[in-house]
XYZ file of C-alpha atoms in Angstrom:
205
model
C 50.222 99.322 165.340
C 48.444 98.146 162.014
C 47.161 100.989 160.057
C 43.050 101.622 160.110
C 42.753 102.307 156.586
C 41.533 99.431 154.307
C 40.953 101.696 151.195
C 37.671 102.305 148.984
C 35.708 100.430 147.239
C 37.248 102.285 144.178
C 40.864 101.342 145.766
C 39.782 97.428 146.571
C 38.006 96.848 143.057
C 41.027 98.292 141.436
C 44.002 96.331 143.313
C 41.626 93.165 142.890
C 41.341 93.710 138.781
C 45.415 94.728 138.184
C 46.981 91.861 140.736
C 48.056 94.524 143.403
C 46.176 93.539 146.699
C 49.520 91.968 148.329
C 51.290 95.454 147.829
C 48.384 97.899 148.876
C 47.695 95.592 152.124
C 51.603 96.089 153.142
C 51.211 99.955 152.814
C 48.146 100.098 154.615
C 49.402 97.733 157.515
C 53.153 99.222 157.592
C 53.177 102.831 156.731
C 49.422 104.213 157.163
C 48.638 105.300 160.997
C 45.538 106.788 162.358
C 47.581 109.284 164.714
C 50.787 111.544 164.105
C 54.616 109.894 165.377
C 56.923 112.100 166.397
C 58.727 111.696 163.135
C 55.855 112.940 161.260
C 54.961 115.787 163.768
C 59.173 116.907 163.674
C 58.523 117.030 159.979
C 55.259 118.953 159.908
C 57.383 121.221 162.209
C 60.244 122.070 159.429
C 57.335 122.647 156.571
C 56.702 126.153 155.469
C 54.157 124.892 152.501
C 51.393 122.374 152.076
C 48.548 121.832 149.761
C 44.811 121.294 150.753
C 42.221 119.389 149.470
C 37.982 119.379 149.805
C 35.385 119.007 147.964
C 31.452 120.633 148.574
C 28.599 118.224 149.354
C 28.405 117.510 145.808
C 31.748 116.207 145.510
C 33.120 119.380 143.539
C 36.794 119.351 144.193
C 39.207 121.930 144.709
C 43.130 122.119 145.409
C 44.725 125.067 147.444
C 48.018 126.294 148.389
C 48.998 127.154 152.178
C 52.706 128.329 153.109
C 54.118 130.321 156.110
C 57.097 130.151 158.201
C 58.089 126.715 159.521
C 55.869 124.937 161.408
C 52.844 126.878 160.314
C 50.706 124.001 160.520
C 50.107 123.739 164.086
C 50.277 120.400 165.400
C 47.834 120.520 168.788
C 48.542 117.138 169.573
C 48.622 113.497 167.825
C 45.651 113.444 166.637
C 44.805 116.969 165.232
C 46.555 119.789 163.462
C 45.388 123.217 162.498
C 46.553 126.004 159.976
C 45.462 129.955 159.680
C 43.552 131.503 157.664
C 44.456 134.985 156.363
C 42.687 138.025 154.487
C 42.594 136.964 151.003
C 40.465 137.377 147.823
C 37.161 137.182 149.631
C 35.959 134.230 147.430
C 36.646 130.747 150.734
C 36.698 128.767 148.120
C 38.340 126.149 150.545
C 36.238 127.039 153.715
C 33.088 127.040 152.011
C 33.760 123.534 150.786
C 34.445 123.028 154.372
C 31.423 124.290 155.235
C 29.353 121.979 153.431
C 31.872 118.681 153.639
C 34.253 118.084 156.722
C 36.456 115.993 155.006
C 40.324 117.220 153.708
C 43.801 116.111 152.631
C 46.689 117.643 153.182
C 49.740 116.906 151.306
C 53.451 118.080 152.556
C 56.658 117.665 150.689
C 60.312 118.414 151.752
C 61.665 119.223 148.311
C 65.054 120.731 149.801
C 65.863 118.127 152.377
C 64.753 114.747 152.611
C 62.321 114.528 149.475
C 60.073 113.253 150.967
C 56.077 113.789 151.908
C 53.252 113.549 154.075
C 49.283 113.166 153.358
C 47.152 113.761 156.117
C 43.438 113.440 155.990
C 40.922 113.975 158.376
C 37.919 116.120 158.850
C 38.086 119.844 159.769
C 36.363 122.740 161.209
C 36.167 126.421 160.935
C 37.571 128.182 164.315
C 37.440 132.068 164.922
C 41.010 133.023 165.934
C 40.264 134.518 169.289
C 38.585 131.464 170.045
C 41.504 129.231 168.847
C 43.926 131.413 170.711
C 41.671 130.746 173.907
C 41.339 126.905 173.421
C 45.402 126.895 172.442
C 47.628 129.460 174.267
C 51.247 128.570 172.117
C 49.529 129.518 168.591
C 51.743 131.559 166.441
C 50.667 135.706 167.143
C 51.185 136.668 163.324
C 53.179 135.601 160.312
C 54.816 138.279 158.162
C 53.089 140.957 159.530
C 49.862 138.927 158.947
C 47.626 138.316 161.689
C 45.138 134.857 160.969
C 41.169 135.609 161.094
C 40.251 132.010 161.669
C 42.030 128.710 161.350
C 40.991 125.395 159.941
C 40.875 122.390 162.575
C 41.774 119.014 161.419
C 41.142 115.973 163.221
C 43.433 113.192 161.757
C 41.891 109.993 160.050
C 44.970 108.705 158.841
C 48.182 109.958 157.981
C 51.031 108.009 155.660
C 54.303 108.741 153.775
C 54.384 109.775 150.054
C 57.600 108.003 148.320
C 60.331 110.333 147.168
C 60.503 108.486 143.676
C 59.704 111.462 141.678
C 60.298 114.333 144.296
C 61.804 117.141 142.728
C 65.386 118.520 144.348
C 64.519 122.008 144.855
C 67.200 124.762 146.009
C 65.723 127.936 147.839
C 66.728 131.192 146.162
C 66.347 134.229 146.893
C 63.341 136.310 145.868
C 61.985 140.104 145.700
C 60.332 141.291 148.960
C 56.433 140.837 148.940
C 53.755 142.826 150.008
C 51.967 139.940 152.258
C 48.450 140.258 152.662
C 47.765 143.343 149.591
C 44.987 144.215 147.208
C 47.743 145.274 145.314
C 46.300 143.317 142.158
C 49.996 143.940 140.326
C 51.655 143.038 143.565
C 48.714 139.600 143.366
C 50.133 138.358 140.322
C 47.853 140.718 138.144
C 45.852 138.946 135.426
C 49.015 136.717 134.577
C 47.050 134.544 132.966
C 44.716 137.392 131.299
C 41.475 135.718 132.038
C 39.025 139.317 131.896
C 40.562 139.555 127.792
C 38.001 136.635 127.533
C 34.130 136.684 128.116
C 33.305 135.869 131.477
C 31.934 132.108 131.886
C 29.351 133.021 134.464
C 25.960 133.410 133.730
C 23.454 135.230 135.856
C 20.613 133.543 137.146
């Protein structure tokens, strides 16, 4: 089945003015679907990392990190996936662009394996866990002693490969035990990169 997505205006301006309409047209017909495979919901299954991307009504943009055991991206079905939402710093940077703008990326890379990735985009929601857990009885109960407080909700748009062309090889070592889901600011990373030595950027209004 042909791919839905033509591209932006940005994209279609762009391919038109460097020669490259021919080469965008065969990714968007061949590789970009508008529903999970099985091959991309068996690899969704092996990730333990991903990272998000949204953007407030203003267009503001912001890129998080998400990891957990395997499969902690829960696909539901083909055409939506959702992933938890712990006790963190208290700011939601993420959710509150959520909030105000639906629409997300996700981008997964096997850097062990296959080297290889997957975007998804689509547009997401804000679900209390005891709702979730309600709506979809095979959700995960906790993940390193962490139990989620909400989860995000993403209904797919389109989802395609990312090339392994400049995938790093990456070998798993092993680390120090963590203390998941601290205040423990040393424990947090501290102020690695010593951001209160400087005067803070925020004014008040």
């Amino acid at each position: 089945m042909p791919g839905i997505r033509n591209g932006s205006d940005g994209e279609r301006e762009l391919q038109e003015r460097y020669g490259t309409e021919d080469r965008a047209q065969r990714f968007y017909s061949d590789q970009v679907r508008d529903r999970l495979n099985t091959h991309m919901i068996d690899f969704i299954g092996r990730m333990d990392m991903a990272f998000i991307a949204t953007a407030d009504k203003h267009g503001e943009c912001d890129a998080s990190f998400r990891a957990g055991n395997p499969g902690f991206l829960h696909v539901i079905d083909d055409r939506t996936v959702a992933y938890p939402e712990y006790r963190g710093n208290g700011v939601m940077a993420s959710l509150g662009n959520v909030l105000e703008n639906p629409h997300v990326g996700i981008l997964m890379i096997d850097f062990v394996r296959d080297l290889i990735g997957l975007h998804i985009n689509g547009t997401a929601r804000i679900v209390d866990d005891a709702l979730m857990r309600r709506c979809v009885p095979d959700l995960p109960v906790e993940s390193r002693g962490r139990v989620p407080e909400r989860w995000v909700v993403v209904d797919v748009v389109e989802a395609y490969i990312h090339c392994r062309k400049h995938i790093p090889h990456l070998v798993p070592a092993q680390r120090e035990a963590r203390q998941w889901g601290t205040d423990n600011m040393r424990a947090k990373g501290g102020d690695y990169f010593r951001s209160k030595e400087e005067p803070s950027a925020l004014v008040e209004s």
